[in-house]
mmCIF file of N, CA and C in Angstrom:
data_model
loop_
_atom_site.group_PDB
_atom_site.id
_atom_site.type_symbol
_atom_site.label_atom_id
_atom_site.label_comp_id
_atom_site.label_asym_id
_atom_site.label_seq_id
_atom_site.Cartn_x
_atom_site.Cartn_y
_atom_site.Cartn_z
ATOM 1 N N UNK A 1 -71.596 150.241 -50.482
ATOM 2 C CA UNK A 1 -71.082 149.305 -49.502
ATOM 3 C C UNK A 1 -70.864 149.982 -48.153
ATOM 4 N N UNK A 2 -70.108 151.517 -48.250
ATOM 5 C CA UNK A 2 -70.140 151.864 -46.874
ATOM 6 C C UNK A 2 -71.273 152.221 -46.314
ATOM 7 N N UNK A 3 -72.453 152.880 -47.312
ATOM 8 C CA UNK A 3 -73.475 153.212 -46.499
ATOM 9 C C UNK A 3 -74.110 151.901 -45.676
ATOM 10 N N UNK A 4 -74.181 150.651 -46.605
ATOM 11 C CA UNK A 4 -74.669 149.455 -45.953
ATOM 12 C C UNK A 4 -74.073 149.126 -44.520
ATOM 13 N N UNK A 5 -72.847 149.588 -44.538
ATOM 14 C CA UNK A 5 -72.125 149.008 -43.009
ATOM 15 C C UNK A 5 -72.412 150.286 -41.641
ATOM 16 N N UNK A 6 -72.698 151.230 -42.635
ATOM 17 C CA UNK A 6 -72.697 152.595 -41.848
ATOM 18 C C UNK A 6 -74.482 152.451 -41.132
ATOM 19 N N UNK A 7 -75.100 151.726 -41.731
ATOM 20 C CA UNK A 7 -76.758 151.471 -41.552
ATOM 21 C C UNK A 7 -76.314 150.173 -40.288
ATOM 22 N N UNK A 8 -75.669 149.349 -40.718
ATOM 23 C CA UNK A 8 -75.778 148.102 -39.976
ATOM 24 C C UNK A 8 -75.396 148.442 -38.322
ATOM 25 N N UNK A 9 -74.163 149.331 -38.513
ATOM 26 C CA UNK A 9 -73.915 149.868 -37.288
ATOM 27 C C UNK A 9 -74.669 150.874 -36.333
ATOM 28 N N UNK A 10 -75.636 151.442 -37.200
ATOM 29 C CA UNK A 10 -76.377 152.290 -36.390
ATOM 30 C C UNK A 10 -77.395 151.720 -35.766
ATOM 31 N N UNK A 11 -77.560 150.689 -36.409
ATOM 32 C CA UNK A 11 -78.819 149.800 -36.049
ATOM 33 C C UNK A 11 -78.452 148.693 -34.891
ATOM 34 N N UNK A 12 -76.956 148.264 -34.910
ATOM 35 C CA UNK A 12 -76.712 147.817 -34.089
ATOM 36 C C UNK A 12 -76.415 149.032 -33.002
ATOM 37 N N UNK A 13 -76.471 149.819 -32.745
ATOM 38 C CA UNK A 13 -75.710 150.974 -31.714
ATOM 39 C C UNK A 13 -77.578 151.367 -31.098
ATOM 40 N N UNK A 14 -78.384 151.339 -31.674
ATOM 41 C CA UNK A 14 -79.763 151.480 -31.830
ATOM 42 C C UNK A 14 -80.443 150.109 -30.602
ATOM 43 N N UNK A 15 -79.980 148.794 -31.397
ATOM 44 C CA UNK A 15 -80.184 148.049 -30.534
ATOM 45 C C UNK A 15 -79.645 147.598 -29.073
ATOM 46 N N UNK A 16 -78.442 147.860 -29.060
ATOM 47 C CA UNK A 16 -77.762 148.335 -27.958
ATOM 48 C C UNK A 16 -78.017 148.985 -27.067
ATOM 49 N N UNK A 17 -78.599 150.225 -27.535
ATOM 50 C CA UNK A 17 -78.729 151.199 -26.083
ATOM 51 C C UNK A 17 -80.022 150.946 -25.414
ATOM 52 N N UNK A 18 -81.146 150.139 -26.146
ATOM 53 C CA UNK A 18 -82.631 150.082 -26.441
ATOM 54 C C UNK A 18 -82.377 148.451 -24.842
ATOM 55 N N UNK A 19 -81.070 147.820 -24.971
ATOM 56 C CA UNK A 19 -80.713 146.859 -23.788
ATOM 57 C C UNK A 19 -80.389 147.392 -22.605
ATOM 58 N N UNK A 20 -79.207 148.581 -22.796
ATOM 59 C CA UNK A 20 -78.600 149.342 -21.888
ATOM 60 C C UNK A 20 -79.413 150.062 -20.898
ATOM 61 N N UNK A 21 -80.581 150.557 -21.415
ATOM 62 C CA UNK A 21 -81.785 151.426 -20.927
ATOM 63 C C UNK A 21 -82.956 150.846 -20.232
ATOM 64 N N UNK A 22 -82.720 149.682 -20.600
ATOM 65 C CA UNK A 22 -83.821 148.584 -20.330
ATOM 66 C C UNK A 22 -84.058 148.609 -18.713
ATOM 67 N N UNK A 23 -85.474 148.220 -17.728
ATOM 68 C CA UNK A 23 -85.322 148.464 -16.181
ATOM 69 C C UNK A 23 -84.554 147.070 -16.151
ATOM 70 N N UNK A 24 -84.080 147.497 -14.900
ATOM 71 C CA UNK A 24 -83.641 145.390 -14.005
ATOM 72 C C UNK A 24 -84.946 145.067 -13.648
ATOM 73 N N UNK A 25 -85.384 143.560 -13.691
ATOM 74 C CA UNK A 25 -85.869 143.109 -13.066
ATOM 75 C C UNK A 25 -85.181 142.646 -11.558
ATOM 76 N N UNK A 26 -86.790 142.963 -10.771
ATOM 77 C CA UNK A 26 -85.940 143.041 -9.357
ATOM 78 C C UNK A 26 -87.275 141.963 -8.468
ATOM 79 N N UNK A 27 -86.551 141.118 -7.398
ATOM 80 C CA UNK A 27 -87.372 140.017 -7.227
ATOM 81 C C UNK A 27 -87.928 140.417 -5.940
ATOM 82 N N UNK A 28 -88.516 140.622 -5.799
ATOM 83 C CA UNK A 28 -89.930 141.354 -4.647
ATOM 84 C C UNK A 28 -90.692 140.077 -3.761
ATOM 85 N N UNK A 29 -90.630 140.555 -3.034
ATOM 86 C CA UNK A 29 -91.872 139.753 -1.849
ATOM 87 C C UNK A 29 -93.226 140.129 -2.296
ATOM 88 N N UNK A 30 -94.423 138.846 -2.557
ATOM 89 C CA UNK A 30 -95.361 139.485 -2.713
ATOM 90 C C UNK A 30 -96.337 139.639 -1.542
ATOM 91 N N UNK A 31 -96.197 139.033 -0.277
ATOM 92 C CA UNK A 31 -96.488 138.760 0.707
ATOM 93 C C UNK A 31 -95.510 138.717 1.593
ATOM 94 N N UNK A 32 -96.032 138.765 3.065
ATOM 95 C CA UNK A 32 -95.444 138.065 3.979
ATOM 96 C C UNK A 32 -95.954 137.472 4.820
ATOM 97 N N UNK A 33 -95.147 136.744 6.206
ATOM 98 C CA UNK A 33 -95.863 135.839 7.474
ATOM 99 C C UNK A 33 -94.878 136.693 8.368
ATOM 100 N N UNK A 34 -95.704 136.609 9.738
ATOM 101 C CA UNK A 34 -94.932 137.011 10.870
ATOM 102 C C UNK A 34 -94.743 135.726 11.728
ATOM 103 N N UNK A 35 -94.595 134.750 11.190
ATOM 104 C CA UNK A 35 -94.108 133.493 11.628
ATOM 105 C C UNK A 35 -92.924 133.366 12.157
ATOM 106 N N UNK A 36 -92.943 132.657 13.142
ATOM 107 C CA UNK A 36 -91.017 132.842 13.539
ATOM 108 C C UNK A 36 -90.691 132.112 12.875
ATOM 109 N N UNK A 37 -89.370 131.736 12.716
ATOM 110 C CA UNK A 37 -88.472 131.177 11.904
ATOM 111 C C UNK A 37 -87.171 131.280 12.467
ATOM 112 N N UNK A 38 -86.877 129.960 12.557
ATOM 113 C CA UNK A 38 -85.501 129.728 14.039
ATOM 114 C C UNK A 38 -83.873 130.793 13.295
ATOM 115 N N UNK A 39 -83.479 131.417 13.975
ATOM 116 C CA UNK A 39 -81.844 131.810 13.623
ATOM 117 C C UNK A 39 -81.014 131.212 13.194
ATOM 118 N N UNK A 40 -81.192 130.116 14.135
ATOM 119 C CA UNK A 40 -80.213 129.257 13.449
ATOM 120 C C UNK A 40 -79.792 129.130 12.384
ATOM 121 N N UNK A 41 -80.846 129.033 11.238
ATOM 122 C CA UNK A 41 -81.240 128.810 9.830
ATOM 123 C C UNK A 41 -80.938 129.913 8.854
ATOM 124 N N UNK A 42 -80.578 130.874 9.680
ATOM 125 C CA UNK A 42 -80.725 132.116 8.704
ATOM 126 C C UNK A 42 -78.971 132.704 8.117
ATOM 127 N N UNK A 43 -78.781 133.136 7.336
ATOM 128 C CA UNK A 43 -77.961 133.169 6.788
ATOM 129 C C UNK A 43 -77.533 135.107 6.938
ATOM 130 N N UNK A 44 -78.499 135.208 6.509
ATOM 131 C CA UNK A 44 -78.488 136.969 6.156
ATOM 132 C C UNK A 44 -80.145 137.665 6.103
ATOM 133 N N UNK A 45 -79.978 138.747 5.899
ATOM 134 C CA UNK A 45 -81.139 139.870 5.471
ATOM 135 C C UNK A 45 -81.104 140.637 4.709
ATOM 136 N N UNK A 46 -82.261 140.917 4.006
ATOM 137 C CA UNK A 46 -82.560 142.674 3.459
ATOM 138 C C UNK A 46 -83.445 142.938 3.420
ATOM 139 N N UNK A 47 -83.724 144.156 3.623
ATOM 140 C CA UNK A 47 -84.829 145.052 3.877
ATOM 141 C C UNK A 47 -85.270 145.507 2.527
ATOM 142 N N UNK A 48 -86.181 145.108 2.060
ATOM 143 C CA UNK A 48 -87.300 145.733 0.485
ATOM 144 C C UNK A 48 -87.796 146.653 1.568
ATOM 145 N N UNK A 49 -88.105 147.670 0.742
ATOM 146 C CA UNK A 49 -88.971 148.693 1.121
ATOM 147 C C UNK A 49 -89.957 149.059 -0.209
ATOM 148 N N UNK A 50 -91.101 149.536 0.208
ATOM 149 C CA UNK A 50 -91.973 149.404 -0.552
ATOM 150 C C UNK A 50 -91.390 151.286 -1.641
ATOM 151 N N UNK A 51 -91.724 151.090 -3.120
ATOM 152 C CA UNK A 51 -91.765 152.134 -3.992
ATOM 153 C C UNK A 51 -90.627 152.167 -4.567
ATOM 154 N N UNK A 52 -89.414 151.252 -3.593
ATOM 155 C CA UNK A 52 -88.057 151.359 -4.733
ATOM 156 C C UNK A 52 -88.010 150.121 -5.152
ATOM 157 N N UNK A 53 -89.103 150.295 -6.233
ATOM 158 C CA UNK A 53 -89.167 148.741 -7.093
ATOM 159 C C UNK A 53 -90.052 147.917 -6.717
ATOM 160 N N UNK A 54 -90.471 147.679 -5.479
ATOM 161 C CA UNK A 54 -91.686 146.504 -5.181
ATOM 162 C C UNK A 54 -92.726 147.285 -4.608
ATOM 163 N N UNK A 55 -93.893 146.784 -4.342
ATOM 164 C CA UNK A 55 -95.232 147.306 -3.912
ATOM 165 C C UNK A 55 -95.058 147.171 -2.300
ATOM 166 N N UNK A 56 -94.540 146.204 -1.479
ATOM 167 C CA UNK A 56 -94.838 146.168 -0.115
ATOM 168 C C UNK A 56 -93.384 146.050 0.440
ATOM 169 N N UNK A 57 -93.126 146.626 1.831
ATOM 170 C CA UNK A 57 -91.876 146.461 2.921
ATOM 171 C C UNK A 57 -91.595 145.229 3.361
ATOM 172 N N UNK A 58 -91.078 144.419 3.404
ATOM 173 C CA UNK A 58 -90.632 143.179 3.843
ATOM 174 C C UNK A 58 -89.339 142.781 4.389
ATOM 175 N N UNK A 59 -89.096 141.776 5.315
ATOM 176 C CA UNK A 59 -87.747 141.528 5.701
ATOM 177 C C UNK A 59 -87.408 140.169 5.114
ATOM 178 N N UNK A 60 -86.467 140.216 3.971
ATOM 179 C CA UNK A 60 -86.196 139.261 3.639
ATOM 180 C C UNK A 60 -84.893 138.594 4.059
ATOM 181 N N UNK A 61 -85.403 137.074 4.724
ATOM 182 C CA UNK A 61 -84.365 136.467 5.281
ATOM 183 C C UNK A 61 -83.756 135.723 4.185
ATOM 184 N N UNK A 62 -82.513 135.320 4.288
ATOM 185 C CA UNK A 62 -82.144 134.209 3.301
ATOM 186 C C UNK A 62 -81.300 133.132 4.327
ATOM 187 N N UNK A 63 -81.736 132.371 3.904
ATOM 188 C CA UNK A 63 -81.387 131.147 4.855
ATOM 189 C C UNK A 63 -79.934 130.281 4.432
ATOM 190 N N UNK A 64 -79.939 129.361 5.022
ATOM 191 C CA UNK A 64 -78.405 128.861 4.854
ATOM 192 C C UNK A 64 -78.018 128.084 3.666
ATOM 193 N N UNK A 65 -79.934 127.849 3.216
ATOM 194 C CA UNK A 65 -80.159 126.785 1.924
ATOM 195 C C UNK A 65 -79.995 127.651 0.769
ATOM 196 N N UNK A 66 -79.960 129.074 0.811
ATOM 197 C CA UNK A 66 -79.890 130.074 0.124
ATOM 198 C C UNK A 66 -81.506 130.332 -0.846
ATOM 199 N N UNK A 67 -82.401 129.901 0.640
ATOM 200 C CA UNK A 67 -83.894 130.217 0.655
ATOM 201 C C UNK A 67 -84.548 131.333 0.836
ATOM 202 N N UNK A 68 -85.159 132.357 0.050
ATOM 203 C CA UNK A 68 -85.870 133.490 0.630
ATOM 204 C C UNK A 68 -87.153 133.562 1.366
ATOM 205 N N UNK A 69 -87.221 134.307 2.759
ATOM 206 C CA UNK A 69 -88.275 134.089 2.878
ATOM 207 C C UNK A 69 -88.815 135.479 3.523
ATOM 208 N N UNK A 70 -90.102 135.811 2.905
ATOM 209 C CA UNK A 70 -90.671 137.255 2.862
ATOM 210 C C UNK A 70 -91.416 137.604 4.720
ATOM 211 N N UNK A 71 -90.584 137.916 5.251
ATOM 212 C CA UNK A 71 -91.553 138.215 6.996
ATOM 213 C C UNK A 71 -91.891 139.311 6.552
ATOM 214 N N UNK A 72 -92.726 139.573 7.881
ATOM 215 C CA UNK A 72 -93.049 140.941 7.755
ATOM 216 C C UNK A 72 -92.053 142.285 8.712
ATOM 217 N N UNK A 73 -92.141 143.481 7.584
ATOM 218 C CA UNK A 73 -91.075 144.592 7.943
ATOM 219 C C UNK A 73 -90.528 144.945 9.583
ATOM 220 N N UNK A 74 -89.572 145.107 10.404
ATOM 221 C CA UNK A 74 -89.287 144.995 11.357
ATOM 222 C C UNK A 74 -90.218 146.757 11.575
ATOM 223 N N UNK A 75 -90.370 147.745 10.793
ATOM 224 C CA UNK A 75 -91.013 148.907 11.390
ATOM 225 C C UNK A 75 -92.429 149.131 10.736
ATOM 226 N N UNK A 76 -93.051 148.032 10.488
ATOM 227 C CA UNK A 76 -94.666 147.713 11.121
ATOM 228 C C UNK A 76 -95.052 147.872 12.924
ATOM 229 N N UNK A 77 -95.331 149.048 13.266
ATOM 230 C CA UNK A 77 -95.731 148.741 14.731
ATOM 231 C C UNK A 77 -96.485 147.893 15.128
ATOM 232 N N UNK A 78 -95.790 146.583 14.960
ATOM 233 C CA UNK A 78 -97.101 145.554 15.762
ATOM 234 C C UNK A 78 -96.193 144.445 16.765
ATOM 235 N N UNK A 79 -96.553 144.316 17.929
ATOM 236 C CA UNK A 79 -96.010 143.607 18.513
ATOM 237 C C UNK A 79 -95.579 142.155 17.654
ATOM 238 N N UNK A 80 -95.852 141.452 16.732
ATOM 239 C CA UNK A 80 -95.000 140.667 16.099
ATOM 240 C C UNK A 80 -93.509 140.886 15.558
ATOM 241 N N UNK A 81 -93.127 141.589 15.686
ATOM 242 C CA UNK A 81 -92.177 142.305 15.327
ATOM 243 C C UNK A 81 -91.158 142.010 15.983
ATOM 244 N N UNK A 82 -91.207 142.336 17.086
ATOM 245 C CA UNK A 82 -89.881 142.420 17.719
ATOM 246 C C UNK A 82 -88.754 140.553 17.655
ATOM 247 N N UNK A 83 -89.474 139.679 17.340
ATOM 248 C CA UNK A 83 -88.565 138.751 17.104
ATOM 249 C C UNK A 83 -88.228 138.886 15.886
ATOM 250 N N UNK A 84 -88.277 139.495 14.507
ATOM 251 C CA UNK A 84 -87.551 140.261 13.301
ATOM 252 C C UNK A 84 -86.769 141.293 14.072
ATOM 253 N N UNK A 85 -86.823 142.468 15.033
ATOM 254 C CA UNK A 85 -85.936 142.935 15.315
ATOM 255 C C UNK A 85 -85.110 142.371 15.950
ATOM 256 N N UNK A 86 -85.545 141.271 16.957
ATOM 257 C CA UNK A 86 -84.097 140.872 17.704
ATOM 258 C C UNK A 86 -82.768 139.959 16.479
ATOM 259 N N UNK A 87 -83.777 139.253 15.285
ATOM 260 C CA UNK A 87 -82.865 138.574 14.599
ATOM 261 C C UNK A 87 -81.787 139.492 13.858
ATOM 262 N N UNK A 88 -82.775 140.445 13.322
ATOM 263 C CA UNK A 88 -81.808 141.521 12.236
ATOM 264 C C UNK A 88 -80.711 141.953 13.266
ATOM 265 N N UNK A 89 -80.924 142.645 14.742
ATOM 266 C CA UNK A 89 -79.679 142.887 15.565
ATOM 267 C C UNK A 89 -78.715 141.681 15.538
ATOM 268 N N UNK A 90 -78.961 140.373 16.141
ATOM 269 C CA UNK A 90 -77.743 139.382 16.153
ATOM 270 C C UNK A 90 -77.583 139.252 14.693
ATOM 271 N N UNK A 91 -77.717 139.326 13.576
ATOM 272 C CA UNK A 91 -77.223 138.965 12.362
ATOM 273 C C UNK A 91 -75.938 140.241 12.071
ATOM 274 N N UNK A 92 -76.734 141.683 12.156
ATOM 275 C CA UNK A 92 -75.547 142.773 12.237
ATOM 276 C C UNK A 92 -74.422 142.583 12.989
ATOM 277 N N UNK A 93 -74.956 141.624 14.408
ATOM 278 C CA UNK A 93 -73.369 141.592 15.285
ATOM 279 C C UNK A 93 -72.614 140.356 14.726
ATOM 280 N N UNK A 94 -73.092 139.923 14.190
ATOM 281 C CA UNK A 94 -72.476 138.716 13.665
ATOM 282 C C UNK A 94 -71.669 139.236 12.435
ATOM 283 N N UNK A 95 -71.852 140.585 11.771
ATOM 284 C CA UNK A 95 -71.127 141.046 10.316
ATOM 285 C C UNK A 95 -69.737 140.953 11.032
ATOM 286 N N UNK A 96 -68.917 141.502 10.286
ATOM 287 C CA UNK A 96 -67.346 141.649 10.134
ATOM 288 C C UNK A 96 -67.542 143.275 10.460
ATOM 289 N N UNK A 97 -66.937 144.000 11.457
ATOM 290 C CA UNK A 97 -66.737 145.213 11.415
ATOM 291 C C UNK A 97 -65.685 146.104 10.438
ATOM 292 N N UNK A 98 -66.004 146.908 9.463
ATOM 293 C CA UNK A 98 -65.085 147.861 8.389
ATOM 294 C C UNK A 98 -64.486 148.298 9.070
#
């Protein structure tokens, strides 16, 4: 009887760590547009960068609808850009200062 409980537990301690160890799934841009997309609308940002976890750099906006939407990275040198940089600046001044 104890070996039976002594098996059950290892197997549960077995299955356990086999969860614990497991990767996160992590939700990636698979594309992007350098489309503008008004401020107004936007809620927040984050920056994916490509190799920690997804394949490509992207600026992901999330909107007020709590919509993601994949632009392209503010440090792509291409003149499309700079209206992703001006948004990501007014969104930072808009944080709460620590």
């Amino acid at each position: 009887m104890a070996s039976r409980l002594a098996a059950a537990l290892l197997l549960l301690g077995v299955i356990c760590t086999g969860f614990a160890g497991a990767e996160v799934v992590v939700d990636c841009c698979l594309s992007t547009t350098d489309k503008i997309f008004p401020l107004i609308r936007i809620e927040s940002y984050v920056l994916q960068e490509a190799g920690n976890g997804c394949d490509i750099s992207a600026t992901v906006f999330i909107t007020k609808n709590e919509k993601t939407l994949c632009i392209i990275h503010p440090k792509d040198s291409n003149k499309k850009t700079k209206w992703v940089k001006s948004h990501i600046e007014h969104l930072n001044n808009r944080r709460p200062q620590k």
